[in-house]
mmCIF file of C-alpha atoms (C1' of nucleotides) in Angstrom:
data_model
loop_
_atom_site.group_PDB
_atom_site.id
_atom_site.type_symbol
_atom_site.label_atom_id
_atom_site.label_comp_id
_atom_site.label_asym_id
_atom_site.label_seq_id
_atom_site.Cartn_x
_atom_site.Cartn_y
_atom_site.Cartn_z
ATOM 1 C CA UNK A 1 13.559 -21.776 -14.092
ATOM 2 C CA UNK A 2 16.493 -19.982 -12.900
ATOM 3 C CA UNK A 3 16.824 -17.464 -15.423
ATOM 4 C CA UNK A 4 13.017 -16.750 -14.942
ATOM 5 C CA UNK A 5 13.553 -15.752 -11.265
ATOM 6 C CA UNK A 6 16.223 -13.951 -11.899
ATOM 7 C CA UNK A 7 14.279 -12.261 -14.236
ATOM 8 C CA UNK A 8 11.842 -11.091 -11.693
ATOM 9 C CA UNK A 9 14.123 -10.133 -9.057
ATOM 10 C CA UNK A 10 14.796 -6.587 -11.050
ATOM 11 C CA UNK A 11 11.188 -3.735 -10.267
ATOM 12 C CA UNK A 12 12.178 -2.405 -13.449
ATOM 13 C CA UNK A 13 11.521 -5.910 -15.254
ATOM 14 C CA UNK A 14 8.284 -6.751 -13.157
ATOM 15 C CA UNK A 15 7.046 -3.062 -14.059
ATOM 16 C CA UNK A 16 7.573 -3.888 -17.098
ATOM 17 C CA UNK A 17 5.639 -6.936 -17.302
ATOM 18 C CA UNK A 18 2.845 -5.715 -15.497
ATOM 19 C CA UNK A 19 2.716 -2.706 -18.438
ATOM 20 C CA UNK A 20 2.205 -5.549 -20.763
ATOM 21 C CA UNK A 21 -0.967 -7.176 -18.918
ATOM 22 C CA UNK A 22 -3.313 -4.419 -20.865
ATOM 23 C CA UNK A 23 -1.791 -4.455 -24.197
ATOM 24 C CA UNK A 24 1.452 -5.319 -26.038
ATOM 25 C CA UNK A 25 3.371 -2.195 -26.288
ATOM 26 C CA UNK A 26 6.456 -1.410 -28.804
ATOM 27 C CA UNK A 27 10.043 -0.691 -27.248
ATOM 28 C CA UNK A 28 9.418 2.785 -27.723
ATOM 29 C CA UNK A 29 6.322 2.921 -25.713
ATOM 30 C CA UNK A 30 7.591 0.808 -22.881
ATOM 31 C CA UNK A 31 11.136 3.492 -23.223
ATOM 32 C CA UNK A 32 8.286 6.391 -21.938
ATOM 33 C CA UNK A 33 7.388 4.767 -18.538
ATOM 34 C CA UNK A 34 11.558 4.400 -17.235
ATOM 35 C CA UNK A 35 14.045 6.963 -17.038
ATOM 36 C CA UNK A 36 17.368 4.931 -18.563
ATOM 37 C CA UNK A 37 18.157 4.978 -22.006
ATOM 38 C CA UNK A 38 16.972 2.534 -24.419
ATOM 39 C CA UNK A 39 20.144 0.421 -24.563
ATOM 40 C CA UNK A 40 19.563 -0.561 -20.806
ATOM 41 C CA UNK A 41 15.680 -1.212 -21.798
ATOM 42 C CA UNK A 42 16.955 -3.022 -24.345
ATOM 43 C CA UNK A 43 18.942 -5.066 -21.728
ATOM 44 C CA UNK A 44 16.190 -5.691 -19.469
ATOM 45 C CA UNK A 45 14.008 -6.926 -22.443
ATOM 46 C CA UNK A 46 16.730 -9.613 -23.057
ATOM 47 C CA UNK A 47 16.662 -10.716 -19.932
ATOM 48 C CA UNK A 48 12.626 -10.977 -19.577
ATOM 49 C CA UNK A 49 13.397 -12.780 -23.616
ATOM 50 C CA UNK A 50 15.703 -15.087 -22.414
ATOM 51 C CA UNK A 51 13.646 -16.010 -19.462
ATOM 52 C CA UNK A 52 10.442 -16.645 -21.936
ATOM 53 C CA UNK A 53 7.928 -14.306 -20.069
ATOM 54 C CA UNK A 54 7.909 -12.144 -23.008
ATOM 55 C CA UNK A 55 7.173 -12.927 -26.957
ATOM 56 C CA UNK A 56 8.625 -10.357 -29.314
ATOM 57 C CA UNK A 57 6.758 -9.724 -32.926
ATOM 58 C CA UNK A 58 8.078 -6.951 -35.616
ATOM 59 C CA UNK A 59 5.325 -4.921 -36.829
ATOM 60 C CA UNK A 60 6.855 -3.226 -39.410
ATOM 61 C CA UNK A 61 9.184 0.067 -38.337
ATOM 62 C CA UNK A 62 8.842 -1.412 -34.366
ATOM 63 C CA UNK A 63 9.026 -4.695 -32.617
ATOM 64 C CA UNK A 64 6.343 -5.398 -30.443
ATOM 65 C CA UNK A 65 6.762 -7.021 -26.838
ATOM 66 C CA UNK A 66 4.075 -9.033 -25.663
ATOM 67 C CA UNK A 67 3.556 -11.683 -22.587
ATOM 68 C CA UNK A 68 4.562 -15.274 -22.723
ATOM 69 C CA UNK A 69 1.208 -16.158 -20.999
ATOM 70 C CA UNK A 70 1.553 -19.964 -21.613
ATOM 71 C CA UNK A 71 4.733 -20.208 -19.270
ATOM 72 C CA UNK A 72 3.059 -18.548 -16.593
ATOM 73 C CA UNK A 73 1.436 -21.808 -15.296
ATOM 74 C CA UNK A 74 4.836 -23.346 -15.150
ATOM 75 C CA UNK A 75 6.133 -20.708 -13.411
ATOM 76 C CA UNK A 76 3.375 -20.506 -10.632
ATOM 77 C CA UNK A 77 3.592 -24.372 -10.360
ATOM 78 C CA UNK A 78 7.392 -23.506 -9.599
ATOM 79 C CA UNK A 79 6.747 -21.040 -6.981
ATOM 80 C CA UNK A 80 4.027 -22.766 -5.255
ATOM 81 C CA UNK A 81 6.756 -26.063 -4.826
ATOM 82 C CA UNK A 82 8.905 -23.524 -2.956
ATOM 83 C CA UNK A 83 6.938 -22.975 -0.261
ATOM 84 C CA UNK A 84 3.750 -25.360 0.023
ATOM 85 C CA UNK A 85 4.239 -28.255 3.043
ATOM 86 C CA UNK B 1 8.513 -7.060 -2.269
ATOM 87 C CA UNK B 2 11.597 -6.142 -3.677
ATOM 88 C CA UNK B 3 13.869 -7.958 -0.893
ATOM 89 C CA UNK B 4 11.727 -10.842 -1.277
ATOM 90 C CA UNK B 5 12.001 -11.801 -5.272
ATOM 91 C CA UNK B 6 15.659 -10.548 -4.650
ATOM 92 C CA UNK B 7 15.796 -13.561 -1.961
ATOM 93 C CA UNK B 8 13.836 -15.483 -4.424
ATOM 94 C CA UNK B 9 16.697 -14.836 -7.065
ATOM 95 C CA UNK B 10 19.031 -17.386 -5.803
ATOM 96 C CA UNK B 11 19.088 -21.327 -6.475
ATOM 97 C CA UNK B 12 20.704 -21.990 -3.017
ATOM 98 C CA UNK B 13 18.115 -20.096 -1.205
ATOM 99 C CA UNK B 14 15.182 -21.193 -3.162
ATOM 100 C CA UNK B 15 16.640 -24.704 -1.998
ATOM 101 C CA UNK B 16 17.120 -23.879 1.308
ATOM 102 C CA UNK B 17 13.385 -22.804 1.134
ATOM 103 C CA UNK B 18 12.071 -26.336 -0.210
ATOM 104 C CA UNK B 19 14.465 -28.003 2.282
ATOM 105 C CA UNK B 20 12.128 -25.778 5.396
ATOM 106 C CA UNK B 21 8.666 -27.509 3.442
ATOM 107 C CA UNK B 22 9.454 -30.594 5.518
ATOM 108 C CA UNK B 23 10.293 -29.199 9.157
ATOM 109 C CA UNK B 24 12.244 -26.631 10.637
ATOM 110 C CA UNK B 25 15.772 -26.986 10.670
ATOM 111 C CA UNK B 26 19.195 -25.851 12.376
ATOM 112 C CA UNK B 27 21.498 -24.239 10.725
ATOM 113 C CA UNK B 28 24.194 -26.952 11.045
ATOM 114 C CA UNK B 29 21.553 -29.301 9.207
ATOM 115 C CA UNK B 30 20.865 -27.286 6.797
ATOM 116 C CA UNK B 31 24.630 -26.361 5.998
ATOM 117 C CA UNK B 32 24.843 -30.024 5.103
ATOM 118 C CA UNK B 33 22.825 -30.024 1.921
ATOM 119 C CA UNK B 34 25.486 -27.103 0.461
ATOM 120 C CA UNK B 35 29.273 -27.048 -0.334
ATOM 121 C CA UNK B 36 29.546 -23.473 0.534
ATOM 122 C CA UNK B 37 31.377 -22.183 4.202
ATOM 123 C CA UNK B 38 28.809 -21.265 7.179
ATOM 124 C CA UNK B 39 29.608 -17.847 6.759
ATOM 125 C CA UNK B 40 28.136 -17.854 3.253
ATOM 126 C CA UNK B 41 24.683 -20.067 4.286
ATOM 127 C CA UNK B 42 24.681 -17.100 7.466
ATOM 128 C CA UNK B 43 24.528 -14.279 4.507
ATOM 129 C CA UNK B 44 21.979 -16.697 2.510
ATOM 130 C CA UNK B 45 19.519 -17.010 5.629
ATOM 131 C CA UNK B 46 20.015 -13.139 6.768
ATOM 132 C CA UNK B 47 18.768 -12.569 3.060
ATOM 133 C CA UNK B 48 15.687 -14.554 3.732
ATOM 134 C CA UNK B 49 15.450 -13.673 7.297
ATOM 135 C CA UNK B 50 15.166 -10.072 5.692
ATOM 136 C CA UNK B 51 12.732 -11.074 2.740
ATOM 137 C CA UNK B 52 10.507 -12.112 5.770
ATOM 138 C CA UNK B 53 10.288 -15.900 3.953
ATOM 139 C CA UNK B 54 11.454 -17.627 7.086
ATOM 140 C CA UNK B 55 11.031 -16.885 10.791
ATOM 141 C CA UNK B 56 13.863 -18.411 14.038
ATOM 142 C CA UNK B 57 13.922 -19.849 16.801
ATOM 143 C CA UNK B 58 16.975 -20.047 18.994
ATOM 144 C CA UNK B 59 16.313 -23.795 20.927
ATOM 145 C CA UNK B 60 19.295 -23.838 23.231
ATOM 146 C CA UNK B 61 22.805 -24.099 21.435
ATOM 147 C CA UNK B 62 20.899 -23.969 17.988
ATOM 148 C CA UNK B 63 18.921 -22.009 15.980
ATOM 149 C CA UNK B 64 15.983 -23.189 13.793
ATOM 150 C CA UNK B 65 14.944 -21.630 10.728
ATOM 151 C CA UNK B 66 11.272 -22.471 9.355
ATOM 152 C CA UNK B 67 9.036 -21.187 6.576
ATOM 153 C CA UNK B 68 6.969 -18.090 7.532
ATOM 154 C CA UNK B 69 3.915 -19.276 5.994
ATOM 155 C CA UNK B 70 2.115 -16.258 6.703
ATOM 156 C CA UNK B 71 3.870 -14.228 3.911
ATOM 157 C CA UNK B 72 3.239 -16.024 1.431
ATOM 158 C CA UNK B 73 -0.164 -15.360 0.300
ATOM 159 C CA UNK B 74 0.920 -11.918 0.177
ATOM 160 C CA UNK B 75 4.182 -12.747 -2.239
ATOM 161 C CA UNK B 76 1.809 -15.343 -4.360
ATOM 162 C CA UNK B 77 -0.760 -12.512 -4.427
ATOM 163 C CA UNK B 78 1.957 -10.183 -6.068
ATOM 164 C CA UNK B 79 3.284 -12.668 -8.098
ATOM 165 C CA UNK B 80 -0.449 -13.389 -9.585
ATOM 166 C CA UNK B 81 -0.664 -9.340 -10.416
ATOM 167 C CA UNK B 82 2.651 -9.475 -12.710
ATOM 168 C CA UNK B 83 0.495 -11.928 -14.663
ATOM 169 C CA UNK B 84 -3.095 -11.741 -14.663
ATOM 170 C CA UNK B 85 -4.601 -10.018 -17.328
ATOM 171 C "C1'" DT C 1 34.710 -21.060 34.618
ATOM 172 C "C1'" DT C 2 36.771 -23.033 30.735
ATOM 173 C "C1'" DA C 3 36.619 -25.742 26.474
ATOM 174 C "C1'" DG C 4 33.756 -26.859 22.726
ATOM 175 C "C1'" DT C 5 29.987 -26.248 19.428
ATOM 176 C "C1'" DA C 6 26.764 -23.123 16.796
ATOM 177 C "C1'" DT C 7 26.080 -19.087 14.465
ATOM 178 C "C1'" DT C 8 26.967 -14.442 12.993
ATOM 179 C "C1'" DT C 9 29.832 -10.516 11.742
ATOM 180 C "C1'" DA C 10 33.983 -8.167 9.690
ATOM 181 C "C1'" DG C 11 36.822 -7.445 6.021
ATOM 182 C "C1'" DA C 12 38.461 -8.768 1.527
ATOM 183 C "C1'" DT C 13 37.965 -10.304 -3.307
ATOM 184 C "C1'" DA C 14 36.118 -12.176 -7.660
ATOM 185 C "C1'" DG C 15 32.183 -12.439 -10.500
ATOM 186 C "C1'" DT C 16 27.828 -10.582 -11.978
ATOM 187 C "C1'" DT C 17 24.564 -6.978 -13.168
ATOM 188 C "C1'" DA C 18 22.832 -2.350 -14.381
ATOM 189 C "C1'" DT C 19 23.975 1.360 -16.597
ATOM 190 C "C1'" DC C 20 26.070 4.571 -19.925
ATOM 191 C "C1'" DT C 21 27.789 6.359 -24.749
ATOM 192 C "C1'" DA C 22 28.792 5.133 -29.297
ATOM 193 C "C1'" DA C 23 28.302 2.174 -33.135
ATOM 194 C "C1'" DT C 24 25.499 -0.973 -35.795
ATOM 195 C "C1'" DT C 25 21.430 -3.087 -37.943
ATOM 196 C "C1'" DA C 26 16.625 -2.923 -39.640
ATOM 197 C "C1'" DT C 27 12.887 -0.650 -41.462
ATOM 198 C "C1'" DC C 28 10.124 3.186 -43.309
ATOM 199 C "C1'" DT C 29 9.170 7.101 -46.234
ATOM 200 C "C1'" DA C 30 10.084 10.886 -49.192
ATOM 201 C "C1'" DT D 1 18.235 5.402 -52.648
ATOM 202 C "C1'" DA D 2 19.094 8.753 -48.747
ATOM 203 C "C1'" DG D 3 17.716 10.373 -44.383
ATOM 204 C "C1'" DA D 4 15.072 9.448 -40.310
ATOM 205 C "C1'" DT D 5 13.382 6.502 -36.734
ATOM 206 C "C1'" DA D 6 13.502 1.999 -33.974
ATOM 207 C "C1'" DA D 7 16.009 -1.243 -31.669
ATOM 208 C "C1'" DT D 8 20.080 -3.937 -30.584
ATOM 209 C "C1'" DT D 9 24.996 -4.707 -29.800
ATOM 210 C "C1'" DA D 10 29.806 -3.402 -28.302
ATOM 211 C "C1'" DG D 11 32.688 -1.826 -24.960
ATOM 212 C "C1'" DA D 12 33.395 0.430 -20.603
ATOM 213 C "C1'" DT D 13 32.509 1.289 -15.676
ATOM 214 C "C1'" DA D 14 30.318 1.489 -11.099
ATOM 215 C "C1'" DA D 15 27.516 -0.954 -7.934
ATOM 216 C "C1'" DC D 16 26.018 -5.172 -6.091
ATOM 217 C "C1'" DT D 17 26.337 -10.118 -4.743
ATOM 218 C "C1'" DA D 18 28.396 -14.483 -3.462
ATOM 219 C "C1'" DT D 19 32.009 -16.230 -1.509
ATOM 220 C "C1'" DC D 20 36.065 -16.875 1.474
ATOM 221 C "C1'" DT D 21 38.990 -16.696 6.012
ATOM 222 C "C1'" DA D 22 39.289 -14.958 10.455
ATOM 223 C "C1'" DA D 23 37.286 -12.974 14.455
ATOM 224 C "C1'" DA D 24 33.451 -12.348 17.508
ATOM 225 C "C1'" DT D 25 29.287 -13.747 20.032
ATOM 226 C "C1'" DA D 26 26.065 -17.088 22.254
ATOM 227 C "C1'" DC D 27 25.246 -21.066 24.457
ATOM 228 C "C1'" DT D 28 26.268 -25.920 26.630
ATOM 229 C "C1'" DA D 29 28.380 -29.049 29.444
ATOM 230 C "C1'" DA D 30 32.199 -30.792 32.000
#
DNA sequence: TTAGTATTTAGATAGTTATCTAATTATCTA
DNA sequence: TAGATAATTAGATAACTATCTAAATACTAA
């Protein structure tokens, strides 16, 4: 669960994630809505990957990023433990 | 929202949170859960102190740190909208 | 008011993270 | 199959973070 709050702790990464609530978008698309190059997208994509929020598909010439929605519960169950008496 | 998944970020303050679910607590007792020097835990609380996740109390020679419940609709609120379709 | 305890702040350093350019890998299409 | 496009990986660097020791501040109690 580390890795998935560490995850979240970059706005980049969240924006990111909250582009993906309407549709799953291809690296190229997501590239258009952040200023740094694609090898630091790239990066941050890894690090959502690595966390499980996202789910990655290749669709022929592009790879397609989409959300991990079935972690999400274990995630909220995580943060709710943090601060609930 | 930025400072607080920042705080968020960390496995010693995420602890320090779940350690505040039970009752408030000085920072001497708190120090005792962690292998780290005061003057680290002081940084770790400022950042939380900062996030706005916990709220003190000077009570004579100590200080008490508790859970500033009244956040965290707010942070669970923004953690729902990274998700929610 | 002085000695002791609690906590924070200052200043330094090592490790981590975000970012870049350049090179590489994967796929498509002409 | 060659050239173009999509995405990742390699290698470097600057900024940020966690940590330490030492010094400073705040309070208590003798």
């Amino acid at each position: 669960m580390d890795s998935v709050f560490k995850a979240l702790s970059d706005p980049h990464r969240r924006k990111i994630l909250t582009l993906l609530r309407k549709r799953d978008l291809s690296v190229t698309e997501i590239q258009k809505h952040f200023p740094f190059t694609g090898a630091t997208l790239s990066h941050h994509l890894d690090t959502l990957k690595r966390a499980n929020l996202v789910i990655t598909e290749r669709r022929g010439q592009f790879i397609f990023y989409s959300l991990n929605t079935s972690v999400f519960e274990d995630v909220l169950k995580s943060f709710y433990s943090l601060f609930s008496h």
